[in-house]
PDB file of C-alpha atoms in Angstrom:
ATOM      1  CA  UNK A   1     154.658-153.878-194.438  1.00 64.00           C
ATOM      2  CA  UNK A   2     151.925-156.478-194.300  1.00 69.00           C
ATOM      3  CA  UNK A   3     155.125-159.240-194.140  1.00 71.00           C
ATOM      4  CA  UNK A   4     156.704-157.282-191.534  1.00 68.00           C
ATOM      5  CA  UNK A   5     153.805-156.425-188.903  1.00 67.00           C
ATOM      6  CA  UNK A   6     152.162-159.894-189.967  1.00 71.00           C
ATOM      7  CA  UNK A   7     148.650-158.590-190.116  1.00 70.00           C
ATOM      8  CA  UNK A   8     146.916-160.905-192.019  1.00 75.00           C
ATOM      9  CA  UNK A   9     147.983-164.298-189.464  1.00 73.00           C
ATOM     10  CA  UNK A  10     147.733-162.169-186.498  1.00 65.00           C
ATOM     11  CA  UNK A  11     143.741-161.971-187.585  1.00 66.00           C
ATOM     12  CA  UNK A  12     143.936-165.645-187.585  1.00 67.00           C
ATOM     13  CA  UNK A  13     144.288-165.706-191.086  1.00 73.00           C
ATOM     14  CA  UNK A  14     146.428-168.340-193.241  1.00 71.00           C
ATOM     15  CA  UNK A  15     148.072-166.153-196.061  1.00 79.00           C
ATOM     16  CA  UNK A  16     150.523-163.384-195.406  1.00 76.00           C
ATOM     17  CA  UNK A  17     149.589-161.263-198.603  1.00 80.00           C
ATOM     18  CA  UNK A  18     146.530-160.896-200.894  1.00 79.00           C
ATOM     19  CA  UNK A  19     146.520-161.557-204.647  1.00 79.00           C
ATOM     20  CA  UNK A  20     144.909-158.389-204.616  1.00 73.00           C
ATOM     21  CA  UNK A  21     145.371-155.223-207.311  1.00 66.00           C
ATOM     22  CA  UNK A  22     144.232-152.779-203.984  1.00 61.00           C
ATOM     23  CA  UNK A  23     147.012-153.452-202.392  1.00 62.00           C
ATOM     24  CA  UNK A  24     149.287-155.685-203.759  1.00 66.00           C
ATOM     25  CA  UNK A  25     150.557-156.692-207.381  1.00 70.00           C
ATOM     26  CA  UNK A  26     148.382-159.820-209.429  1.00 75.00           C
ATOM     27  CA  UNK A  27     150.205-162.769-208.922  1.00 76.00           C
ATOM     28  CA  UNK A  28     149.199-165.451-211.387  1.00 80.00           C
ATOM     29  CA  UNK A  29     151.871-168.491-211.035  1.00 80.00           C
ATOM     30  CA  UNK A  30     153.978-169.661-214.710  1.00 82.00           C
ATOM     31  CA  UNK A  31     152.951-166.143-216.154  1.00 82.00           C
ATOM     32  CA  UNK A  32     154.881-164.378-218.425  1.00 85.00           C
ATOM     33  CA  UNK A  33     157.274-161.359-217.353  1.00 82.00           C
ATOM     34  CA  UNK A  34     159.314-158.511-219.069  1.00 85.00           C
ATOM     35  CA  UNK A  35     162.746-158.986-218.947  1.00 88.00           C
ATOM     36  CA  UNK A  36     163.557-155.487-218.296  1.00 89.00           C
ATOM     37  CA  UNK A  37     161.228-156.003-215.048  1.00 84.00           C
ATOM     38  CA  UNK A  38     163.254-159.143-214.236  1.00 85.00           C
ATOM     39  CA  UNK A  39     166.528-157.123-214.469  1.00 88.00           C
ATOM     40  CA  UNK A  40     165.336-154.703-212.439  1.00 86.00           C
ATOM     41  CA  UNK A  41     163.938-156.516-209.550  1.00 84.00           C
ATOM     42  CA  UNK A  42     167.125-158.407-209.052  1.00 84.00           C
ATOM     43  CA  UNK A  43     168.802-154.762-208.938  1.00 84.00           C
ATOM     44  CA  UNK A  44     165.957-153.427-206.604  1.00 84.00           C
ATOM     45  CA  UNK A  45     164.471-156.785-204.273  1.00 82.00           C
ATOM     46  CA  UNK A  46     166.547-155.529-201.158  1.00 85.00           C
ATOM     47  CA  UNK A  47     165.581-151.992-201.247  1.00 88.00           C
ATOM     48  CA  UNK A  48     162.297-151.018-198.863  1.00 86.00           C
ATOM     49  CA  UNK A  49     160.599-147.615-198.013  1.00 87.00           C
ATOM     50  CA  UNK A  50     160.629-146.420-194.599  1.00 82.00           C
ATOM     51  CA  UNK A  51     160.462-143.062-192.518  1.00 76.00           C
ATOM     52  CA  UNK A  52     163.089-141.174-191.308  1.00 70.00           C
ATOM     53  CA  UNK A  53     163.755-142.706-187.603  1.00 63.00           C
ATOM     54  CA  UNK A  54     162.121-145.450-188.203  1.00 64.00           C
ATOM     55  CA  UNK A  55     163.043-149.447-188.690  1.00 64.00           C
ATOM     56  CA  UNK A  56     159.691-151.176-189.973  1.00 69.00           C
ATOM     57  CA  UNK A  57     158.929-150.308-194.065  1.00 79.00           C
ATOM     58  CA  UNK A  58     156.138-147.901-194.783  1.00 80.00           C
ATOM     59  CA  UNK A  59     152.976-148.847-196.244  1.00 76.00           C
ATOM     60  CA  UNK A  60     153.551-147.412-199.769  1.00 80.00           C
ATOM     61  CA  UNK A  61     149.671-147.973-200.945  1.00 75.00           C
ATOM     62  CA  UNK A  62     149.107-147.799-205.213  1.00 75.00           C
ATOM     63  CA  UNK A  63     147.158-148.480-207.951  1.00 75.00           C
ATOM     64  CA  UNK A  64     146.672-147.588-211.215  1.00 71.00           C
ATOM     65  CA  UNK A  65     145.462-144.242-211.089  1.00 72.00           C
ATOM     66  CA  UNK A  66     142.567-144.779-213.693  1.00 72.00           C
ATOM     67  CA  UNK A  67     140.556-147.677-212.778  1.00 73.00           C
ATOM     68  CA  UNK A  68     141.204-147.871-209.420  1.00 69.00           C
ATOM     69  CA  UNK A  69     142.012-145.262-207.230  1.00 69.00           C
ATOM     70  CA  UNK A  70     143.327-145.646-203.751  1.00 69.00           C
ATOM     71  CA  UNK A  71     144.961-142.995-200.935  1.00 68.00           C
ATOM     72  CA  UNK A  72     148.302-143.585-202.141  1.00 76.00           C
ATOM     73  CA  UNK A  73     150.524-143.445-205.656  1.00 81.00           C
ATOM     74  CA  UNK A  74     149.240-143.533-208.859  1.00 77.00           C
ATOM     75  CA  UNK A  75     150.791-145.564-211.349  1.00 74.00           C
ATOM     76  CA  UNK A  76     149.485-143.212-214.391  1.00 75.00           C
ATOM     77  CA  UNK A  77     150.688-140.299-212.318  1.00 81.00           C
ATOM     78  CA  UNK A  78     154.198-141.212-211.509  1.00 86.00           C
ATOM     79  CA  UNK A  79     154.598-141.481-215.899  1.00 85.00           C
ATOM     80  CA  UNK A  80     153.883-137.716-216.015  1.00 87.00           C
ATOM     81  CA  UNK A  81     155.912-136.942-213.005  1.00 91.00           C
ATOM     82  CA  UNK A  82     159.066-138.994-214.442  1.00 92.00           C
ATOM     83  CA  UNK A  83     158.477-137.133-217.621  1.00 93.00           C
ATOM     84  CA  UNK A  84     159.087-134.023-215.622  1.00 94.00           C
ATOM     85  CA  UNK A  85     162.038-134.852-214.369  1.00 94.00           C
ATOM     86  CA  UNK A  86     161.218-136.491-210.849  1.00 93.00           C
ATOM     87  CA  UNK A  87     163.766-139.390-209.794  1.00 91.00           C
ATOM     88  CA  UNK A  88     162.232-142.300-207.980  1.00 89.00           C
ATOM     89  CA  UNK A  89     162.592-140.913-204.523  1.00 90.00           C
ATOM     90  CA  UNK A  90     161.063-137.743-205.212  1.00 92.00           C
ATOM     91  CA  UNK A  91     158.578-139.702-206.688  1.00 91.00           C
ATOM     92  CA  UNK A  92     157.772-141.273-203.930  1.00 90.00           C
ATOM     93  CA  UNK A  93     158.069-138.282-201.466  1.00 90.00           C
ATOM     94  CA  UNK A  94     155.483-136.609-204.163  1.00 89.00           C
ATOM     95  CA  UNK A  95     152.919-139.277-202.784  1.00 86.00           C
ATOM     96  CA  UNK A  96     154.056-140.187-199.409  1.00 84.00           C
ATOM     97  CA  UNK A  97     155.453-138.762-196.372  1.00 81.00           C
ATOM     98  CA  UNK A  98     158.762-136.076-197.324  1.00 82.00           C
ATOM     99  CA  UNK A  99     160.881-138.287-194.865  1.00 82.00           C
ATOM    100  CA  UNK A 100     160.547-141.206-196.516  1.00 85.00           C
ATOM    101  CA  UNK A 101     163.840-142.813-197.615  1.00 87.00           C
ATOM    102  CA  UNK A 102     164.990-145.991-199.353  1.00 88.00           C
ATOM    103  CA  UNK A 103     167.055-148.532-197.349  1.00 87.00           C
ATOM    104  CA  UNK A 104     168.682-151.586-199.046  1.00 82.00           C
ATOM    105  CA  UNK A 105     169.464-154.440-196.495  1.00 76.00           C
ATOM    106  CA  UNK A 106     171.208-157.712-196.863  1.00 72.00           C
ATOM    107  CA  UNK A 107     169.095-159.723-193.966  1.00 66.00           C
ATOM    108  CA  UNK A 108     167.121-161.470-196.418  1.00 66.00           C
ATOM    109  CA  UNK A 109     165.325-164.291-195.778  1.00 60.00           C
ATOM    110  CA  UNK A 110     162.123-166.725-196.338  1.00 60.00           C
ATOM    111  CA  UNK A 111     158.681-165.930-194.885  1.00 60.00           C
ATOM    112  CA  UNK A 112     158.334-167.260-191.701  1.00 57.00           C
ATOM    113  CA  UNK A 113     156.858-166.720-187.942  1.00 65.00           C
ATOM    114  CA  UNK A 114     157.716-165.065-184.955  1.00 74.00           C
ATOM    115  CA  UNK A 115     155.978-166.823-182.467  1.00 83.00           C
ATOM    116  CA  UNK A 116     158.946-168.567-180.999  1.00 87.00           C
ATOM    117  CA  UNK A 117     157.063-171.554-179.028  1.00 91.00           C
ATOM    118  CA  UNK A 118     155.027-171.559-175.946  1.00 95.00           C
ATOM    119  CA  UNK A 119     156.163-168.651-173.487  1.00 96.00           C
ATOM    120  CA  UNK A 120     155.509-169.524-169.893  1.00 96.00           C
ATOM    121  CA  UNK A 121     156.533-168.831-166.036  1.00 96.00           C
ATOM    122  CA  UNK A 122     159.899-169.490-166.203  1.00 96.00           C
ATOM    123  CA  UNK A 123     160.734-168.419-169.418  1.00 96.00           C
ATOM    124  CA  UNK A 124     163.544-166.236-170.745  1.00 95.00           C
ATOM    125  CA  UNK A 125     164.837-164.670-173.044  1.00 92.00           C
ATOM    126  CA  UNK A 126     164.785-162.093-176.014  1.00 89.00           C
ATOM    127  CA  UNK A 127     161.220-163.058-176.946  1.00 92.00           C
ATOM    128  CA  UNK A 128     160.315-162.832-173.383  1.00 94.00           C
ATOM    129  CA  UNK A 129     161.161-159.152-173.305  1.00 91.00           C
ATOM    130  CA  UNK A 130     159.327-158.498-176.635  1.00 89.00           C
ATOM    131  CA  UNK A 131     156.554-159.688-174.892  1.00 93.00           C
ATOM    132  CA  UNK A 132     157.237-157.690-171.921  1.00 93.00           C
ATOM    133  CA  UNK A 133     157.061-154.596-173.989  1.00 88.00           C
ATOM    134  CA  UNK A 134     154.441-155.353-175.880  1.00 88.00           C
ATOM    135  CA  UNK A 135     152.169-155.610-173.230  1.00 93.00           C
ATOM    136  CA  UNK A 136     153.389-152.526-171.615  1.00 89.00           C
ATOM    137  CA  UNK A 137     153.171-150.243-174.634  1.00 84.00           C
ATOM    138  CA  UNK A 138     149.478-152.114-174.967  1.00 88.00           C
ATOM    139  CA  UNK A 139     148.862-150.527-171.730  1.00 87.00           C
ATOM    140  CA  UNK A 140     148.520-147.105-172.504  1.00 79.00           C
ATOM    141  CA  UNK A 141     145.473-147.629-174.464  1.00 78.00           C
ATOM    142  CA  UNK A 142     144.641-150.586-172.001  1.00 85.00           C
ATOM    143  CA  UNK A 143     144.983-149.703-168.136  1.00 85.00           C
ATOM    144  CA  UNK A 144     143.525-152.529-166.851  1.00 90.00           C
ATOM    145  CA  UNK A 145     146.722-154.481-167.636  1.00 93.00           C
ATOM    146  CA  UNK A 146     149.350-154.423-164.925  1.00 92.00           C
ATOM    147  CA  UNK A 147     152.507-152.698-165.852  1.00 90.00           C
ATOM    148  CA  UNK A 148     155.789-155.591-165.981  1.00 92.00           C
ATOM    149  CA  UNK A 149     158.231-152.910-163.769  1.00 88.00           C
ATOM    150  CA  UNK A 150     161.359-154.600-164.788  1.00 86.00           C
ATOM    151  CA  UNK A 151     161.031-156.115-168.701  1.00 88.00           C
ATOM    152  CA  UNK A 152     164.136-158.594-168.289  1.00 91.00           C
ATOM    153  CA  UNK A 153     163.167-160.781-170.443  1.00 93.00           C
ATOM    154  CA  UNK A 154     162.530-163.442-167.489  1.00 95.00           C
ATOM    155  CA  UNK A 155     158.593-164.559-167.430  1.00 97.00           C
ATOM    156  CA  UNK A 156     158.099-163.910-163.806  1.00 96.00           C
ATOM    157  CA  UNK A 157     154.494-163.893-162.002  1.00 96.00           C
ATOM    158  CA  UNK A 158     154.377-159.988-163.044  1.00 95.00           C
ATOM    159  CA  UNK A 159     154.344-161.043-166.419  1.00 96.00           C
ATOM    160  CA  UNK A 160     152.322-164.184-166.141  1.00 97.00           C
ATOM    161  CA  UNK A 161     149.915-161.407-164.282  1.00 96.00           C
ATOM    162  CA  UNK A 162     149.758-158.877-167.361  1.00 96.00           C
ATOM    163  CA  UNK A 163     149.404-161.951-169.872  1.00 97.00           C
ATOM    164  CA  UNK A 164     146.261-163.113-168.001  1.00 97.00           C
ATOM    165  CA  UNK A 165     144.789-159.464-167.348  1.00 96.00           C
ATOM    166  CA  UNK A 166     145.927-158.919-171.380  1.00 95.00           C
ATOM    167  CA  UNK A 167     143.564-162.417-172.211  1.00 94.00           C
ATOM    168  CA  UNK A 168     140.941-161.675-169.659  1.00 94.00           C
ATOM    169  CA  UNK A 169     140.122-158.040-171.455  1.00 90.00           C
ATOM    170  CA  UNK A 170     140.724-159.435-175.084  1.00 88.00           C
ATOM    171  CA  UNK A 171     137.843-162.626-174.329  1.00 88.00           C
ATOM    172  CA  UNK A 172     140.684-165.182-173.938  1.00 90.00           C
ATOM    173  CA  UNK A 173     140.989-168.541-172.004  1.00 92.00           C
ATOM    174  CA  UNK A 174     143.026-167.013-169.311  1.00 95.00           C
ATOM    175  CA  UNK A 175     145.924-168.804-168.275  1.00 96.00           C
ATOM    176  CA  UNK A 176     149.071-166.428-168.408  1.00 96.00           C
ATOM    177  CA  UNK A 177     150.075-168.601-170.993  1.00 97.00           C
ATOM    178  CA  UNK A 178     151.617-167.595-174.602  1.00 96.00           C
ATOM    179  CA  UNK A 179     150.230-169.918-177.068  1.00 93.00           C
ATOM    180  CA  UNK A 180     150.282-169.035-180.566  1.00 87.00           C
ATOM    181  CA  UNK A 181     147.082-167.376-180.284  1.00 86.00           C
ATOM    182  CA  UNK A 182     147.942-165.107-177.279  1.00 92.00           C
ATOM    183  CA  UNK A 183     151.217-164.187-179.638  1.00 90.00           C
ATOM    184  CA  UNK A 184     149.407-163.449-182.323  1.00 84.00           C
ATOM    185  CA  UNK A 185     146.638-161.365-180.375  1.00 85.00           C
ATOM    186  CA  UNK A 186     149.394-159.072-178.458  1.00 89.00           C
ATOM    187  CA  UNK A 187     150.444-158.658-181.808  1.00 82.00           C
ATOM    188  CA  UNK A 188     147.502-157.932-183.316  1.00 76.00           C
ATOM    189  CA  UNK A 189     146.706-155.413-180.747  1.00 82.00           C
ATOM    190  CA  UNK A 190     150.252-154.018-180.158  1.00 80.00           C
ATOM    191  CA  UNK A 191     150.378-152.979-184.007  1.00 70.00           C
ATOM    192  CA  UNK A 192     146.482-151.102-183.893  1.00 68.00           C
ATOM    193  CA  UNK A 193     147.931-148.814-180.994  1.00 69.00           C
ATOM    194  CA  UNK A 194     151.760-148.380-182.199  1.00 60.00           C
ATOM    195  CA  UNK A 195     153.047-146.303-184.547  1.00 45.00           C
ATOM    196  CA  UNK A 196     154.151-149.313-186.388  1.00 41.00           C
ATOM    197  CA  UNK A 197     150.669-149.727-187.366  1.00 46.00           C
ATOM    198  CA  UNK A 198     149.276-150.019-191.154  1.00 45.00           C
ATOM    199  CA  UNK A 199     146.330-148.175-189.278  1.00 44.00           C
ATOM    200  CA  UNK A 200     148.312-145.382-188.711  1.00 43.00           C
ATOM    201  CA  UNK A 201     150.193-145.410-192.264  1.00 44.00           C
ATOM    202  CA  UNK A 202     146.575-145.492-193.511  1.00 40.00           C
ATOM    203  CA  UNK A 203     144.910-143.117-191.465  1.00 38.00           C
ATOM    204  CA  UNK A 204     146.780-140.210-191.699  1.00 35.00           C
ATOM    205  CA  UNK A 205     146.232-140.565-195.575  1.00 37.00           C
ATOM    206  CA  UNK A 206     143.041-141.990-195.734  1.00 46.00           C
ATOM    207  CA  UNK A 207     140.972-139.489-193.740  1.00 52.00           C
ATOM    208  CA  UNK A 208     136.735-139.398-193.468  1.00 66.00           C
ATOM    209  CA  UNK A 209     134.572-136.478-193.490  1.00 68.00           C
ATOM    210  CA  UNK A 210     132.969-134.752-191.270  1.00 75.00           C
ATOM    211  CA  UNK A 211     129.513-136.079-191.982  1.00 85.00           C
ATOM    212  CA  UNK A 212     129.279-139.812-192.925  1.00 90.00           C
ATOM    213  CA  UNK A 213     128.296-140.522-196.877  1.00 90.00           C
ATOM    214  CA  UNK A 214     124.696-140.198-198.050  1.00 91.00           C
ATOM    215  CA  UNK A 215     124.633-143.778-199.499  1.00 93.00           C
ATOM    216  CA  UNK A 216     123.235-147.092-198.628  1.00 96.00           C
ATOM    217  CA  UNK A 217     126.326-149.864-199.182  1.00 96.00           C
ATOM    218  CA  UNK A 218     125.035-153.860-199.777  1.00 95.00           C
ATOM    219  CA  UNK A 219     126.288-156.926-201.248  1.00 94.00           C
ATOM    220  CA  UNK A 220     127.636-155.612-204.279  1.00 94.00           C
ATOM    221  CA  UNK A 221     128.579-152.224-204.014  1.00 94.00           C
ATOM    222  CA  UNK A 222     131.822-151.295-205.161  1.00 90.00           C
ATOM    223  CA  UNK A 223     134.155-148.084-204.532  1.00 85.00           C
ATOM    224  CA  UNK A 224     135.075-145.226-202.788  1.00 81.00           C
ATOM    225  CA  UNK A 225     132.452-145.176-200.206  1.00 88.00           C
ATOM    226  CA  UNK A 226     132.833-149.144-199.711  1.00 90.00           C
ATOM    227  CA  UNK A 227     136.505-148.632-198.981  1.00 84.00           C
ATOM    228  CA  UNK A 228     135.721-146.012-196.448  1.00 87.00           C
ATOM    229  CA  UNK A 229     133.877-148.864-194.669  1.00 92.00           C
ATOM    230  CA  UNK A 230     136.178-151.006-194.645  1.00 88.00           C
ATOM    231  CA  UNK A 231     139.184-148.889-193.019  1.00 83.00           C
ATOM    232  CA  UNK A 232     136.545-148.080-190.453  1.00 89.00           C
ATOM    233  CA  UNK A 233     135.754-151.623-189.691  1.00 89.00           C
ATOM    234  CA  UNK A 234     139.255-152.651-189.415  1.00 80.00           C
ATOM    235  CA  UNK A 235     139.796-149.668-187.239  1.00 81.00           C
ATOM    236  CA  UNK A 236     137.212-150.810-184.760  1.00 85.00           C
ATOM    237  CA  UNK A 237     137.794-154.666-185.060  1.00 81.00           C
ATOM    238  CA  UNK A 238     141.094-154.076-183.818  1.00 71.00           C
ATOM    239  CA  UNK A 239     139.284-152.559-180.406  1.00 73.00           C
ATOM    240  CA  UNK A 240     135.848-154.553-180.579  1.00 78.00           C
ATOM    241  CA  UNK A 241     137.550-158.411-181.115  1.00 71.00           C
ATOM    242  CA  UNK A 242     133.921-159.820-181.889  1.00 82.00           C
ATOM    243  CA  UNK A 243     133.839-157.823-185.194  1.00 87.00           C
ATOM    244  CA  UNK A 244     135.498-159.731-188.007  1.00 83.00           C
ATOM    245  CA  UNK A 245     138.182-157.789-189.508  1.00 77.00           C
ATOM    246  CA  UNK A 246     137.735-157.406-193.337  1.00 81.00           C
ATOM    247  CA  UNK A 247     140.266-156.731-196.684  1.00 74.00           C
ATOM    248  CA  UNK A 248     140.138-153.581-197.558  1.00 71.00           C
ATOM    249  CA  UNK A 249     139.426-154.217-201.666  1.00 73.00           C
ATOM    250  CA  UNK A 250     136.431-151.644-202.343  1.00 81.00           C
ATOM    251  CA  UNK A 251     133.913-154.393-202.984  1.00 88.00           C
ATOM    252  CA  UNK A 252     130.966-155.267-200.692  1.00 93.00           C
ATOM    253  CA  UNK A 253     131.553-158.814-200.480  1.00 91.00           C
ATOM    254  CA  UNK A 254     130.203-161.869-197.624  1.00 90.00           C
ATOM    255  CA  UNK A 255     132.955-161.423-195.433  1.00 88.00           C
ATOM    256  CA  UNK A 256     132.114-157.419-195.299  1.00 92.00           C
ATOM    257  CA  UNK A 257     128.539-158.285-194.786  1.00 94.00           C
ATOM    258  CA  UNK A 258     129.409-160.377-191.398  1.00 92.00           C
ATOM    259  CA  UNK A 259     131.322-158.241-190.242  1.00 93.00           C
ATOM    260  CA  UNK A 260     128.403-155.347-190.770  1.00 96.00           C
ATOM    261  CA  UNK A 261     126.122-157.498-189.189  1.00 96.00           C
ATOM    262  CA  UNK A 262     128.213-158.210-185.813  1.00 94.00           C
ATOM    263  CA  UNK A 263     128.915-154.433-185.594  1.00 95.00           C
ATOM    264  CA  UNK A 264     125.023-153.838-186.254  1.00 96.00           C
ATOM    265  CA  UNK A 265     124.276-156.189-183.452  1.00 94.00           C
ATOM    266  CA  UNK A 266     127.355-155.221-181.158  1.00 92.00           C
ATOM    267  CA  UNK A 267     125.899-151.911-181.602  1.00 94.00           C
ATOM    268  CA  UNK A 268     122.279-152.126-180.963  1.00 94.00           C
ATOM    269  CA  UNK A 269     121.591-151.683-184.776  1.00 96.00           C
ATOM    270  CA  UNK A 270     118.892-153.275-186.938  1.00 96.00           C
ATOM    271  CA  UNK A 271     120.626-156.168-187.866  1.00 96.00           C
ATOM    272  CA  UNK A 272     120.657-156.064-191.682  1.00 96.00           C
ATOM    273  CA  UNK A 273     124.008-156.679-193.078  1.00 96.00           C
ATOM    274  CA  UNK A 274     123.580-153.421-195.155  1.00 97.00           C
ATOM    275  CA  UNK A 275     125.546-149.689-194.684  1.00 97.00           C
ATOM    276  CA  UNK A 276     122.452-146.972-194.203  1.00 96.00           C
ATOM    277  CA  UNK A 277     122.158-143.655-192.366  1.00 95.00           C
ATOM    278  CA  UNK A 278     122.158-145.439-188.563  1.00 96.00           C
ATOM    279  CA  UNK A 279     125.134-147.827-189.252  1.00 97.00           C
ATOM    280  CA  UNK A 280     126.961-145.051-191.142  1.00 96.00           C
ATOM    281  CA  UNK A 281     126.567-142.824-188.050  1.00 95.00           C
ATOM    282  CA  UNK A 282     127.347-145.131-185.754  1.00 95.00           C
ATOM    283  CA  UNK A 283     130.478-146.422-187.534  1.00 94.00           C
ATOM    284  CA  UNK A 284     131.641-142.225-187.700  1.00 92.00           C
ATOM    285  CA  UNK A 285     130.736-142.517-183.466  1.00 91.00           C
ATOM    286  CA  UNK A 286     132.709-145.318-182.684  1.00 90.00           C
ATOM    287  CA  UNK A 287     135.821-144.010-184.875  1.00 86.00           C
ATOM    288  CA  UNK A 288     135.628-141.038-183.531  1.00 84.00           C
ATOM    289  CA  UNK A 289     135.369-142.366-179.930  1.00 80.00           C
ATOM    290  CA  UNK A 290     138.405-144.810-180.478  1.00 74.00           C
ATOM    291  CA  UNK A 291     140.806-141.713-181.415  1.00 69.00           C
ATOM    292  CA  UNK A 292     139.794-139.266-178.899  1.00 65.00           C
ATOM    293  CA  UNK A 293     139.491-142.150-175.757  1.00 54.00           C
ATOM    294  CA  UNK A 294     141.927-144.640-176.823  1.00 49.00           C
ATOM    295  CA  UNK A 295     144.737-142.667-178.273  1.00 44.00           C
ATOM    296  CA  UNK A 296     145.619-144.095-181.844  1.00 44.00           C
ATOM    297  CA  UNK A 297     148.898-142.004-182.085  1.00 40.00           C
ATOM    298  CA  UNK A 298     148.752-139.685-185.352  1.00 39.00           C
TER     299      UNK A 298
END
């Protein structure tokens, strides 16, 4: 999922995956392996999750189940479910949505981008029309952007229009150009308000409280209520570009503590860096806000 929707480069990141355990496996390069587990990832390497209906993989979240728990499979539970009988679909299903299916595919190919080169007036093509779509779908949540009536895949001066209008409300030099960085922004933003979105694979199973947590989170602080932060903060960096969009690992690290303090001084906060009762609040207010105004689809 994270290779598919490229979330980390669309932040303006340089890696495509993390190294790690809370969300990915520990990669650590010449290490040893089980040959059982080389056997069967050749069987298995083509074969991805997904929901019925739908193209893009599925966010299949897991850990360990004992050390680290997360809002998706356990590994320590799926041993007592296999020892009941459960197959590796059901399995899955057990954890995730009861559409899910396995796919196997034979496009297989080498990481790489999608932005296709600078798109401007004059342009056509299949990217152009991606584009096109983008930007309209964008505009549901996003009004202000001028709807492309006929997405032909030709860059005409209604798309050059949307593209500026699209850079003008995300804080962008606006020239109805698509650089890399405009690409990677309609991205960015297309995935927060589609249902393609990791933010919608995670928030339907990670789901907050009704009253935000009585505890103060600072450099440090490690867990459950630090990984509640940090879906929230992604959640409203993807509509509030100024705040720095953060990995969601359960530890209170620098890069968490930025991103507190430009939401603390977006928000007319005291600017500490630290997660109290005001910050909490206003992190609940904002989410809240975002899914009743700007329609994150469920």
């Amino acid at each position: 999922m994270r290779l598919f929707t490229e979330w980390y480069p669309s932040r303006g990141y340089y890696f495509d995956i993390t190294n790690s355990t809370a969300y990915d496996q520990y990669y650590r390069h010449g290490g040893p392996i089980y040959e059982s587990i080389s056997v069967l990832v050749d069987e298995i390497f083509n074969v991805y999750a997904h929901r019925f209906g739908f193209r893009n993989p599925y966010f299949t979240q897991f850990c360990d189940g004992r050390t680290v728990t997360c809002p998706g499979m356990s590994q320590w539970g799926t041993v007592n479910l296999a020892n009941q009988g459960y197959d590796a679909l059901q399995i899955l299903r057990y954890y995730y949505p009861k559409d899910l299916m396995l796919t196997q595919t034979d496009n297989i190919a080498g990481i790489t981008s999608s932005f296709p080169g600078t798109l401007r007036l004059g342009s056509e093509g299949e990217d152009v029309r991606r584009i096109q779509n983008d930007l309209n779908r964008i505009r549901a949540n996003y009004p202000l952007i001028p709807i492309i009536w006929n997405p032909n895949g030709v860059f005409d001066i209604e798309t050059q229009n949307a593209v500026t209008t699209f850079q003008q409300v995300f804080n962008m030099p606006a020239n109805g150009i698509v650089n890399q960085a405009t690409w990677n922004r309609i991205t960015n933003i297309f995935i927060s308000v589609s249902r393609i979105a990791e933010l919608n694979g995670e928030g339907i199973r990670y789901t907050i409280g009704q009253t935000p947590p009585d505890v103060t989170l600072q450099m440090g602080s490690k867990g459950q209520h630090v990984l509640e932060m940090q879906f929230l903060m992604n959640i409203i960096s993807a509509f509030h570009p100024s705040v720095p969009f953060v990995i969601k690992d359960g530890t209170f690290g620098e890069s968490d503590r930025r991103a507190v303090l430009e939401f603390q001084r977006v928000f007319d906060l005291p600017v500490t860096g630290n997660v109290g009762p005001l910050t909490w609040n206003k992190m609940y207010a904002v989410y809240r806000g975002i899914r009743e105004n700007v329609q994150i689809p469920e």
